[in-house]
Tab-separated table of C-alpha atoms and ligand atoms in Angstrom:
chain	number	residue	atom	x	y	z
V	1	MET	CA	21.558	-7.856	5.538
V	2	SER	CA	22.528	-5.781	2.477
V	3	LYS	CA	19.652	-4.014	0.612
V	4	GLU	CA	21.491	-2.758	-2.354
V	5	ILE	CA	20.962	-4.617	-5.286
V	6	LYS	CA	21.683	-4.052	-9.200
V	7	GLY	CA	19.391	-5.315	-12.064
V	8	PHE	CA	16.526	-6.090	-9.715
V	9	SER	CA	14.051	-5.448	-12.586
V	10	LYS	CA	15.630	-8.057	-14.541
V	11	LEU	CA	15.243	-11.131	-12.034
V	12	THR	CA	12.229	-13.304	-12.565
V	13	LYS	CA	8.975	-12.807	-10.249
V	14	LYS	CA	10.209	-15.797	-8.284
V	15	GLU	CA	13.577	-14.546	-7.989
V	16	LYS	CA	12.626	-11.275	-6.728
V	17	ILE	CA	10.712	-12.874	-4.056
V	18	GLU	CA	13.456	-14.845	-2.940
V	19	TRP	CA	15.702	-11.814	-2.927
V	20	LEU	CA	12.990	-9.880	-0.691
V	21	SER	CA	12.403	-12.758	1.764
V	22	LYS	CA	16.672	-13.056	2.376
V	23	SER	CA	17.027	-9.220	2.650
V	24	CYS	CA	14.128	-7.637	4.408
V	25	PHE	CA	12.936	-10.575	6.521
V	26	LYS	CA	14.329	-12.746	9.439
V	27	ASP	CA	11.641	-15.447	8.668
V	28	GLY	CA	11.614	-15.186	4.576
V	29	ASP	CA	9.477	-18.009	4.485
V	30	SER	CA	6.239	-16.635	5.994
V	31	ALA	CA	6.614	-13.370	3.644
V	32	LYS	CA	7.064	-15.760	0.959
V	33	LYS	CA	3.661	-17.334	1.898
V	34	ILE	CA	1.820	-14.235	2.205
V	35	LEU	CA	3.053	-12.943	-1.257
V	36	THR	CA	2.170	-15.956	-2.980
V	37	GLN	CA	-1.316	-16.558	-1.157
V	38	TYR	CA	-2.310	-13.396	-3.034
V	39	TRP	CA	-1.368	-14.656	-6.558
V	40	ASN	CA	-4.318	-15.411	-8.517
V	41	ILE	CA	-5.001	-19.276	-9.836
V	42	ASP	CA	-5.706	-18.090	-13.106
V	43	SER	CA	-2.234	-17.809	-14.657
V	44	ASN	CA	-3.258	-15.354	-17.503
V	45	LEU	CA	-5.197	-13.198	-15.113
V	46	GLN	CA	-2.198	-12.948	-12.941
V	47	LYS	CA	0.117	-11.990	-16.037
V	48	LEU	CA	-2.478	-9.263	-16.622
V	49	HIS	CA	-2.088	-7.633	-13.147
V	50	ASP	CA	1.787	-8.447	-13.211
V	51	GLU	CA	2.036	-6.777	-16.397
V	52	PHE	CA	0.444	-3.424	-15.016
V	53	SER	CA	3.800	-2.423	-12.953
V	54	GLU	CA	7.216	-2.869	-12.967
V	55	ASN	CA	8.736	-5.222	-10.435
V	56	THR	CA	5.308	-6.696	-9.501
V	57	ILE	CA	5.426	-9.564	-7.030
V	58	SER	CA	1.769	-10.202	-5.670
V	59	ASN	CA	-1.559	-8.324	-5.922
V	60	TYR	CA	-2.858	-5.782	-3.243
V	61	TYR	CA	-6.454	-6.126	-2.244
V	62	LEU	CA	-8.775	-3.488	-1.384
V	63	PRO	CA	-12.549	-4.177	-0.729
V	64	PHE	CA	-14.622	-3.592	-4.047
V	65	ALA	CA	-17.964	-2.413	-2.342
V	66	ILE	CA	-21.313	-1.104	-3.719
V	67	ALA	CA	-23.304	2.003	-2.506
V	68	PRO	CA	-26.877	1.594	-4.062
V	69	ASN	CA	-29.599	3.851	-4.385
V	70	PHE	CA	-28.022	6.874	-5.819
V	71	LEU	CA	-30.452	8.906	-7.643
V	72	ILE	CA	-28.742	11.380	-10.211
V	73	ASN	CA	-30.467	13.310	-12.722
V	74	ASN	CA	-33.500	10.901	-12.268
V	75	LYS	CA	-31.655	7.872	-13.300
V	76	ILE	CA	-30.569	5.229	-10.235
V	77	TYR	CA	-27.214	4.336	-10.025
V	78	THR	CA	-25.569	1.380	-8.190
V	79	VAL	CA	-22.129	2.984	-7.527
V	80	PRO	CA	-18.648	0.541	-7.079
V	81	MET	CA	-16.441	1.949	-4.307
V	82	THR	CA	-13.129	0.775	-3.664
V	83	ILE	CA	-11.453	1.791	-0.443
V	84	GLU	CA	-10.306	0.254	2.745
V	85	GLU	CA	-11.677	2.830	5.264
V	86	SER	CA	-14.620	0.946	7.083
V	87	SER	CA	-17.158	3.789	7.507
V	88	VAL	CA	-17.163	5.286	3.901
V	89	VAL	CA	-19.421	2.793	1.887
V	90	ALA	CA	-22.051	2.902	4.835
V	91	ALA	CA	-22.026	6.492	4.866
V	92	ALA	CA	-22.261	7.108	1.350
V	93	SER	CA	-25.214	4.564	1.198
V	94	LYS	CA	-27.022	5.968	3.967
V	95	SER	CA	-26.822	9.588	2.341
V	96	ALA	CA	-27.891	8.271	-1.106
V	97	LYS	CA	-31.146	6.658	0.632
V	98	PHE	CA	-32.103	9.915	1.922
V	99	TRP	CA	-31.565	12.154	-0.848
V	100	MET	CA	-33.327	9.292	-2.909
V	101	LYS	CA	-36.439	10.367	-1.036
V	102	ASN	CA	-35.819	13.899	-1.616
V	103	GLY	CA	-35.422	14.469	-5.213
V	104	GLY	CA	-31.961	12.711	-5.649
V	105	PHE	CA	-28.914	14.793	-6.892
V	106	LYS	CA	-28.863	17.101	-9.763
V	107	ALA	CA	-25.623	17.046	-11.800
V	108	GLU	CA	-23.809	18.853	-14.351
V	109	VAL	CA	-20.615	19.298	-16.253
V	110	ILE	CA	-19.861	22.943	-16.517
V	111	ASP	CA	-16.865	22.171	-18.852
V	112	SER	CA	-14.513	19.443	-19.771
V	113	GLU	CA	-11.245	21.187	-20.973
V	114	LYS	CA	-7.980	19.759	-20.250
V	115	ILE	CA	-4.390	21.594	-20.207
V	116	GLY	CA	-1.025	20.998	-20.861
V	117	GLN	CA	2.041	23.004	-21.342
V	118	VAL	CA	5.632	23.050	-22.853
V	119	HIS	CA	7.861	25.031	-20.638
V	120	PHE	CA	10.939	26.874	-22.308
V	121	LEU	CA	13.350	29.472	-21.741
V	122	PHE	CA	14.236	32.093	-24.279
V	123	SER	CA	16.795	34.643	-24.181
V	124	GLY	CA	16.421	36.721	-27.253
V	125	ASP	CA	13.861	39.433	-28.180
V	126	LYS	CA	10.204	38.883	-26.941
V	127	LYS	CA	8.678	40.538	-30.326
V	128	ILE	CA	10.740	37.954	-32.470
V	129	LEU	CA	9.596	35.231	-30.506
V	130	LEU	CA	5.915	36.313	-30.914
V	131	GLU	CA	6.712	36.461	-34.716
V	132	TYR	CA	7.960	33.200	-34.500
V	133	PHE	CA	5.166	31.702	-32.253
V	134	ASN	CA	2.591	32.766	-35.202
V	135	PHE	CA	4.561	31.297	-37.907
V	136	VAL	CA	5.230	27.987	-35.990
V	137	LYS	CA	1.403	27.627	-34.717
V	138	PRO	CA	-0.003	25.854	-37.821
V	139	TYR	CA	3.134	23.621	-37.880
V	140	LEU	CA	2.363	22.630	-34.425
V	141	PHE	CA	-1.147	21.451	-35.329
V	142	GLU	CA	0.114	19.902	-38.486
V	143	SER	CA	2.794	17.873	-36.625
V	144	THR	CA	0.433	16.311	-34.468
V	145	LYS	CA	-2.192	15.289	-36.876
V	146	GLU	CA	-1.318	11.492	-36.622
V	147	ILE	CA	-1.874	11.973	-32.952
V	148	THR	CA	-5.026	13.820	-33.035
V	149	LYS	CA	-6.465	11.774	-36.136
V	150	LYS	CA	-8.534	9.131	-33.948
V	151	MET	CA	-9.365	11.706	-31.212
V	152	GLU	CA	-10.772	14.118	-33.530
V	153	SER	CA	-13.053	11.277	-35.180
V	154	ARG	CA	-14.331	11.088	-31.702
V	155	GLY	CA	-15.089	14.636	-31.578
V	156	GLY	CA	-11.922	15.812	-29.544
V	157	GLY	CA	-8.425	17.173	-30.359
V	158	ILE	CA	-6.515	20.325	-29.577
V	159	ASN	CA	-8.871	23.148	-28.709
V	160	SER	CA	-6.041	25.996	-28.803
V	161	ILE	CA	-2.441	26.650	-28.668
V	162	GLU	CA	-0.970	29.683	-26.989
V	163	LEU	CA	2.034	31.416	-26.251
V	164	ILE	CA	2.426	32.717	-22.446
V	165	ASP	CA	4.898	35.151	-21.334
V	166	LYS	CA	6.034	34.488	-17.661
V	167	THR	CA	9.174	36.596	-17.695
V	168	SER	CA	7.934	38.599	-14.989
V	169	GLU	CA	7.923	35.698	-12.443
V	170	LEU	CA	11.138	33.758	-13.954
V	171	ASP	CA	13.645	35.180	-16.063
V	172	GLY	CA	13.351	34.106	-19.730
V	173	TYR	CA	10.445	31.646	-19.000
V	174	TYR	CA	7.762	31.201	-21.690
V	175	GLN	CA	5.025	28.275	-22.019
V	176	ILE	CA	3.223	26.898	-24.865
V	177	PHE	CA	-0.106	26.674	-23.220
V	178	ALA	CA	-2.676	24.301	-24.806
V	179	THR	CA	-5.927	23.154	-24.363
V	180	PHE	CA	-7.414	19.940	-25.292
V	181	ASN	CA	-10.813	18.011	-25.518
V	182	THR	CA	-10.075	14.390	-24.750
V	183	VAL	CA	-13.642	13.250	-24.864
V	184	ASP	CA	-14.037	10.061	-22.918
V	185	ALA	CA	-10.409	9.477	-21.943
V	186	MET	CA	-8.710	11.129	-19.206
V	187	GLY	CA	-6.354	11.741	-21.714
V	188	ALA	CA	-2.764	11.887	-20.198
V	189	ASN	CA	-0.926	10.196	-22.972
V	190	PHE	CA	-2.660	11.846	-25.821
V	191	ILE	CA	-2.031	15.228	-24.064
V	192	ASN	CA	1.685	14.194	-23.357
V	193	SER	CA	2.221	12.916	-26.712
V	194	CYS	CA	1.158	16.171	-28.541
V	195	LEU	CA	3.017	18.212	-26.228
V	196	GLU	CA	6.490	16.591	-26.795
V	197	GLU	CA	5.792	16.856	-30.679
V	198	PHE	CA	4.981	20.587	-30.231
V	199	ALA	CA	8.497	20.908	-28.475
V	200	GLU	CA	10.114	19.232	-30.858
V	201	THR	CA	8.583	21.111	-34.038
V	202	PHE	CA	8.746	24.318	-31.906
V	203	TYR	CA	12.581	23.951	-31.780
V	204	LYS	CA	13.359	22.625	-35.023
V	205	SER	CA	10.967	25.048	-37.035
V	206	VAL	CA	13.446	27.649	-36.113
V	207	LEU	CA	15.622	26.696	-39.171
V	208	LYS	CA	12.460	26.951	-41.366
V	209	PHE	CA	11.611	30.300	-40.114
V	210	ASN	CA	15.113	31.474	-41.037
V	211	HIS	CA	15.300	34.877	-39.345
V	212	ARG	CA	18.973	36.342	-38.650
V	213	GLU	CA	17.685	37.282	-34.915
V	214	LEU	CA	16.447	34.016	-33.919
V	215	LYS	CA	18.911	30.953	-33.260
V	216	GLN	CA	17.760	27.480	-31.869
V	217	LYS	CA	20.489	27.843	-29.279
V	218	ASP	CA	18.106	30.791	-27.991
V	219	ILE	CA	15.312	28.434	-27.102
V	220	GLU	CA	15.922	25.990	-24.201
V	221	ILE	CA	12.860	23.587	-23.789
V	222	ILE	CA	12.751	22.727	-20.107
V	223	MET	CA	9.884	20.137	-20.172
V	224	SER	CA	6.387	19.135	-21.568
V	225	ILE	CA	3.867	17.641	-19.601
V	226	LEU	CA	-0.233	18.029	-19.120
V	227	SER	CA	-1.213	19.985	-16.066
V	228	ASN	CA	-3.472	18.192	-13.395
V	229	PHE	CA	-4.806	21.694	-12.236
V	230	VAL	CA	-7.940	21.585	-14.686
V	231	PRO	CA	-10.197	24.338	-13.510
V	232	LYS	CA	-12.438	24.176	-16.609
V	233	CYS	CA	-12.900	20.407	-16.195
V	234	LEU	CA	-15.588	21.388	-13.978
V	235	VAL	CA	-18.663	19.471	-12.470
V	236	LYS	CA	-21.300	20.418	-10.116
V	237	SER	CA	-23.469	18.307	-8.133
V	238	SER	CA	-26.542	19.701	-5.616
V	239	VAL	CA	-29.347	18.566	-3.707
V	240	SER	CA	-32.135	20.244	-1.979
V	241	CYS	CA	-34.976	19.863	0.482
V	242	ARG	CA	-37.000	21.644	2.903
V	243	VAL	CA	-35.466	22.474	6.233
V	244	THR	CA	-38.105	20.640	7.902
V	245	GLU	CA	-37.596	17.363	6.095
V	246	LEU	CA	-33.767	17.602	6.883
V	247	ASN	CA	-34.610	18.263	10.594
V	248	LYS	CA	-36.781	15.066	10.786
V	249	LEU	CA	-33.822	13.016	9.528
V	250	GLU	CA	-31.954	14.166	13.063
V	251	PRO	CA	-34.947	14.738	15.544
V	252	GLU	CA	-32.761	15.097	18.466
V	253	THR	CA	-30.476	17.615	17.281
V	254	LYS	CA	-31.614	21.102	17.361
V	255	ASN	CA	-31.285	22.984	13.952
V	256	PHE	CA	-29.687	20.143	12.300
V	257	ALA	CA	-29.656	22.052	8.834
V	258	GLU	CA	-28.283	25.183	10.298
V	259	LYS	CA	-25.471	23.392	11.852
V	260	ILE	CA	-24.523	21.759	8.454
V	261	VAL	CA	-24.143	25.312	7.122
V	262	ARG	CA	-22.014	26.543	10.038
V	263	ALA	CA	-19.813	23.591	9.813
V	264	ILE	CA	-19.119	24.690	6.187
V	265	GLU	CA	-18.648	28.342	7.283
V	266	ILE	CA	-16.089	26.899	9.821
V	267	ALA	CA	-14.365	25.092	6.806
V	268	ASN	CA	-14.316	28.345	4.946
V	269	ILE	CA	-12.308	30.131	7.538
V	270	ASP	CA	-10.097	27.583	9.046
V	271	ILE	CA	-7.714	25.494	6.821
V	272	TYR	CA	-7.259	22.744	9.412
V	273	ARG	CA	-11.000	22.230	9.309
V	274	ALA	CA	-11.095	22.648	5.747
V	275	VAL	CA	-8.452	19.982	4.660
V	276	THR	CA	-10.269	17.255	6.830
V	277	HIS	CA	-13.603	18.267	5.294
V	278	ASN	CA	-12.376	18.174	1.941
V	279	LYS	CA	-10.799	14.723	2.791
V	280	GLY	CA	-14.138	13.506	3.670
V	281	ILE	CA	-15.488	14.436	0.200
V	282	MET	CA	-12.392	12.816	-1.538
V	283	ASN	CA	-13.150	9.526	0.347
V	284	GLY	CA	-16.220	9.333	-1.812
V	285	ILE	CA	-14.502	10.563	-5.038
V	286	ASP	CA	-11.317	8.606	-5.076
V	287	ALA	CA	-13.292	5.183	-3.989
V	288	VAL	CA	-15.265	5.920	-7.088
V	289	ALA	CA	-12.213	6.776	-9.309
V	290	ILE	CA	-10.239	3.709	-7.949
V	291	ALA	CA	-12.935	1.492	-8.733
V	292	THR	CA	-13.676	2.922	-12.484
V	293	GLY	CA	-9.577	2.723	-13.012
V	294	ASN	CA	-9.165	6.476	-12.738
V	295	ASP	CA	-5.963	8.228	-11.691
V	296	PHE	CA	-7.150	9.422	-8.210
V	297	ARG	CA	-3.748	11.159	-7.400
V	298	ALA	CA	-4.347	13.694	-10.359
V	299	ILE	CA	-7.930	14.158	-9.081
V	300	GLU	CA	-6.544	14.751	-5.534
V	301	ALA	CA	-4.171	17.201	-6.672
V	302	GLY	CA	-6.441	19.149	-8.905
V	303	ALA	CA	-9.133	19.481	-6.288
V	304	HIS	CA	-7.007	20.715	-3.762
V	305	ALA	CA	-5.499	23.130	-5.841
V	306	TYR	CA	-9.013	24.244	-6.749
V	307	ALA	CA	-9.908	24.724	-3.315
V	308	SER	CA	-7.046	26.874	-2.710
V	309	ASP	CA	-8.161	29.769	-5.101
V	310	GLY	CA	-6.957	32.597	-2.944
V	311	LYS	CA	-7.403	30.769	0.245
V	312	TYR	CA	-8.138	27.115	0.938
V	313	LYS	CA	-11.754	26.405	1.495
V	314	SER	CA	-14.513	23.934	1.573
V	315	LEU	CA	-15.332	22.330	-1.707
V	316	SER	CA	-18.728	22.122	-0.868
V	317	ARG	CA	-21.189	24.791	-0.332
V	318	ALA	CA	-24.513	25.108	1.729
V	319	TYR	CA	-27.209	27.542	2.548
V	320	ILE	CA	-30.883	28.001	3.443
V	321	ASN	CA	-33.066	30.084	1.632
V	322	ASN	CA	-36.989	30.621	2.298
V	323	ASP	CA	-36.940	27.437	4.202
V	324	ILE	CA	-35.093	25.209	1.591
V	325	PHE	CA	-31.855	23.627	2.562
V	326	TYR	CA	-29.499	23.725	-0.361
V	327	PHE	CA	-26.182	21.725	-0.611
V	328	GLU	CA	-23.507	21.640	-3.562
V	329	LEU	CA	-20.155	20.521	-4.702
V	330	LYS	CA	-18.256	21.961	-7.417
V	331	LEU	CA	-14.913	20.546	-8.534
V	332	PRO	CA	-12.506	19.831	-11.231
V	333	LEU	CA	-12.550	16.145	-12.127
V	334	ALA	CA	-10.568	14.538	-14.986
V	335	VAL	CA	-11.825	11.097	-15.718
V	336	GLY	CA	-12.178	8.658	-18.508
V	337	THR	CA	-13.884	5.754	-19.266
V	338	VAL	CA	-11.947	4.637	-22.090
V	339	GLY	CA	-8.111	4.117	-22.428
V	340	GLY	CA	-5.537	3.594	-19.247
V	341	VAL	CA	-6.836	0.436	-17.417
V	342	THR	CA	-10.433	0.967	-18.070
V	343	ASN	CA	-10.446	-1.558	-21.179
V	344	LEU	CA	-7.744	-3.746	-19.325
V	345	HIS	CA	-8.510	-4.730	-15.286
V	346	PRO	CA	-11.611	-6.958	-15.515
V	347	LEU	CA	-12.736	-5.496	-12.189
V	348	VAL	CA	-12.837	-1.971	-13.754
V	349	LYS	CA	-14.666	-3.172	-16.930
V	350	LEU	CA	-17.026	-4.593	-14.352
V	351	ALA	CA	-17.209	-1.372	-12.419
V	352	LEU	CA	-18.282	0.348	-15.590
V	353	GLN	CA	-20.774	-1.967	-16.684
V	354	ILE	CA	-22.585	-1.713	-12.804
V	355	LEU	CA	-22.410	1.951	-13.822
V	356	GLU	CA	-24.213	1.082	-17.254
V	357	ASN	CA	-21.028	2.287	-19.257
V	358	PRO	CA	-21.426	5.981	-18.482
V	359	ASN	CA	-19.421	8.229	-20.876
V	360	SER	CA	-16.889	10.541	-18.967
V	361	LYS	CA	-19.110	13.453	-18.497
V	362	GLU	CA	-21.513	10.927	-16.848
V	363	LEU	CA	-19.027	9.552	-14.823
V	364	MET	CA	-18.073	13.189	-13.451
V	365	ASN	CA	-21.645	13.756	-12.633
V	366	ILE	CA	-21.653	10.316	-10.650
V	367	ILE	CA	-18.427	10.922	-8.896
V	368	ALA	CA	-19.282	14.182	-7.746
V	369	SER	CA	-22.745	13.317	-6.534
V	370	VAL	CA	-20.857	10.654	-4.498
V	371	GLY	CA	-18.612	13.208	-3.218
V	372	LEU	CA	-21.320	15.474	-1.971
V	373	ALA	CA	-23.240	12.551	-0.463
V	374	GLN	CA	-19.888	11.512	1.350
V	375	ASN	CA	-19.482	15.271	3.023
V	376	PHE	CA	-23.614	15.110	3.931
V	377	GLY	CA	-22.659	11.536	5.685
V	378	ALA	CA	-19.796	12.990	7.528
V	379	LEU	CA	-21.063	16.404	8.221
V	380	ARG	CA	-24.474	14.518	9.543
V	381	SER	CA	-22.216	12.327	11.850
V	382	LEU	CA	-20.138	15.147	13.130
V	383	VAL	CA	-22.753	17.557	14.092
V	384	THR	CA	-25.043	14.890	15.647
V	385	SER	CA	-23.706	11.937	17.461
V	386	GLY	CA	-20.080	12.785	16.524
V	387	ILE	CA	-17.921	10.484	13.853
V	388	GLN	CA	-16.616	7.862	16.413
V	389	LYS	CA	-19.895	6.069	16.869
V	390	GLY	CA	-20.496	4.912	13.640
V	391	HIS	CA	-16.898	4.515	12.641
V	392	MET	CA	-16.074	2.477	15.309
V	393	LYS	CA	-19.282	0.283	14.907
V	394	MET	CA	-18.076	-0.461	11.527
V	395	HIS	CA	-14.304	-0.819	12.831
V	396	LEU	CA	-15.701	-3.482	15.325
V	397	THR	CA	-14.914	-6.407	12.803
V	398	ASN	CA	-11.374	-5.127	12.067
V	399	LEU	CA	-10.905	-4.961	15.806
V	400	LEU	CA	-12.146	-8.580	16.119
V	401	ASN	CA	-10.043	-9.730	13.490
V	402	LYS	CA	-7.134	-8.521	15.148
V	403	HIS	CA	-7.687	-10.805	17.878
V	404	ASN	CA	-8.560	-13.564	15.631
V	405	ALA	CA	-12.145	-13.928	16.811
V	406	SER	CA	-14.306	-16.930	15.813
V	407	GLU	CA	-17.598	-16.377	14.203
V	408	LYS	CA	-19.459	-17.173	17.471
V	409	GLU	CA	-17.274	-14.437	19.318
V	410	LYS	CA	-17.967	-12.182	16.653
V	411	GLU	CA	-21.827	-12.710	17.127
V	412	SER	CA	-21.729	-12.059	20.904
V	413	ALA	CA	-19.572	-8.940	20.197
V	414	LEU	CA	-22.324	-7.383	18.010
V	415	ILE	CA	-24.726	-7.988	20.778
V	416	TYR	CA	-22.720	-6.785	23.464
V	417	PHE	CA	-21.528	-3.391	21.597
V	418	LYS	CA	-24.789	-2.576	20.660
V	419	ASP	CA	-25.203	-0.147	23.457
V	420	LYS	CA	-21.470	0.166	24.372
V	421	LEU	CA	-18.574	2.180	23.263
V	422	VAL	CA	-16.200	0.299	20.843
V	423	THR	CA	-12.710	1.217	21.640
V	424	SER	CA	-9.625	-0.929	20.895
V	425	SER	CA	-9.025	-1.393	24.655
V	426	ASN	CA	-12.997	-2.264	25.314
V	427	VAL	CA	-12.748	-4.835	22.352
V	428	GLU	CA	-9.793	-6.463	23.911
V	429	ASN	CA	-11.262	-6.781	27.386
V	430	PHE	CA	-14.380	-8.331	25.842
V	431	ILE	CA	-12.557	-10.863	24.114
V	432	LYS	CA	-10.280	-11.627	27.213
V	433	LYS	CA	-13.741	-11.924	29.104
V	434	ILE	CA	-15.303	-14.299	26.942
V	435	ARG	CA	-12.530	-16.580	26.137
N	1	LIG	C1	-12.579	10.572	7.775
N	1	LIG	O1	-12.173	9.758	6.765
N	1	LIG	C2	-13.261	11.608	7.190
N	1	LIG	C3	-13.946	12.848	7.939
N	1	LIG	O2	-12.799	13.304	9.066
N	1	LIG	C4	-14.334	14.037	7.124
N	1	LIG	C5	-14.686	15.316	7.861
N	1	LIG	O3	-14.377	15.499	9.000
N	1	LIG	O4	-15.610	16.164	7.242
N	1	LIG	C6	-14.959	12.290	8.932
């Protein structure tokens, strides 16, 4: 079977599926059946989804779930979460319920600045380059007027444009380093359009500058792109309660509150633990980001870079002071509530409606609070019963489905495993026994 193909993107959807079923499967018919089974009967809706990406042949479902009872800044939110991992939404909801009774989450956006760079090489005199930069800077603003007009009417735009000398790290390397306010948009397209315009103007305006010691050939534009490291697009969410109140939550665990503090101390000194700890936070963050149509890869990249300031550490912090337990999460979050797929994807629109159409800052507060709740839920399990108990309970249905269990079999399994360990082999044995 040859898998090489030219012009795949030019094929119709049906032709693509035909090619795929012949080239990648012995039994192409069952592959075809699965792919077409996921098509939406509403052809307009299907077309909308097909057009989100190149070479679309079907839809990929993920659960769209709800975590209720999130009290954030004195407002109750019902939070949509899109994630396949079975215990995540249950853990978030359980944490939200506890913190609702204990004052809720206090969240604030510290700053919302976005960043973009034009990376270029310059081989001439630094002083002349600086002179040229000061000359060209007004033209950089001027040349992007058409792009920034709409953003400015919403209160955003370009905040600053600077020249950065990086020659000590790489020969001849400089940046045009710009900061932006993209208001309620994540702003990737806006920023990248501005940057590409900067690059062109920067190169072309050399002729206008008309200096005998500066020639266009001295400048080599390498690339223009936004940065997903946004340490100044920062949000913080926190909770606190009396230590006695927290310890009541897990009466069988001695010093529950202190154990949570220790768990974070461990994450701060050990990278193996820190990465897993932060992954647990990102379980919640990504799930809300996906449900609300945000770029979770950008959020992930930015969050982990932020966690690595000097040494990779926990994104959350916990401490006890005067018998009060404090727990907080601070991280960069570049999210939008307009633009991208937010106004296109019907489920994303619905997710934003469920959140009562927040602006981007409110959404930052919500997402950070869910991340903190998720971290609390994970640590709560880890320092008490262990993660597997709750995790495998939630996973039981998946294991039963693997054996095509009937509804009746599922009911008996739920009763049987109430006080027994759920493992893949225990479920297999149980199914064998009852059949
Ligand atoms: C699993 O998806 C997430 C956890 O591993 C997080 C953690 O260990 O803190 C449970």
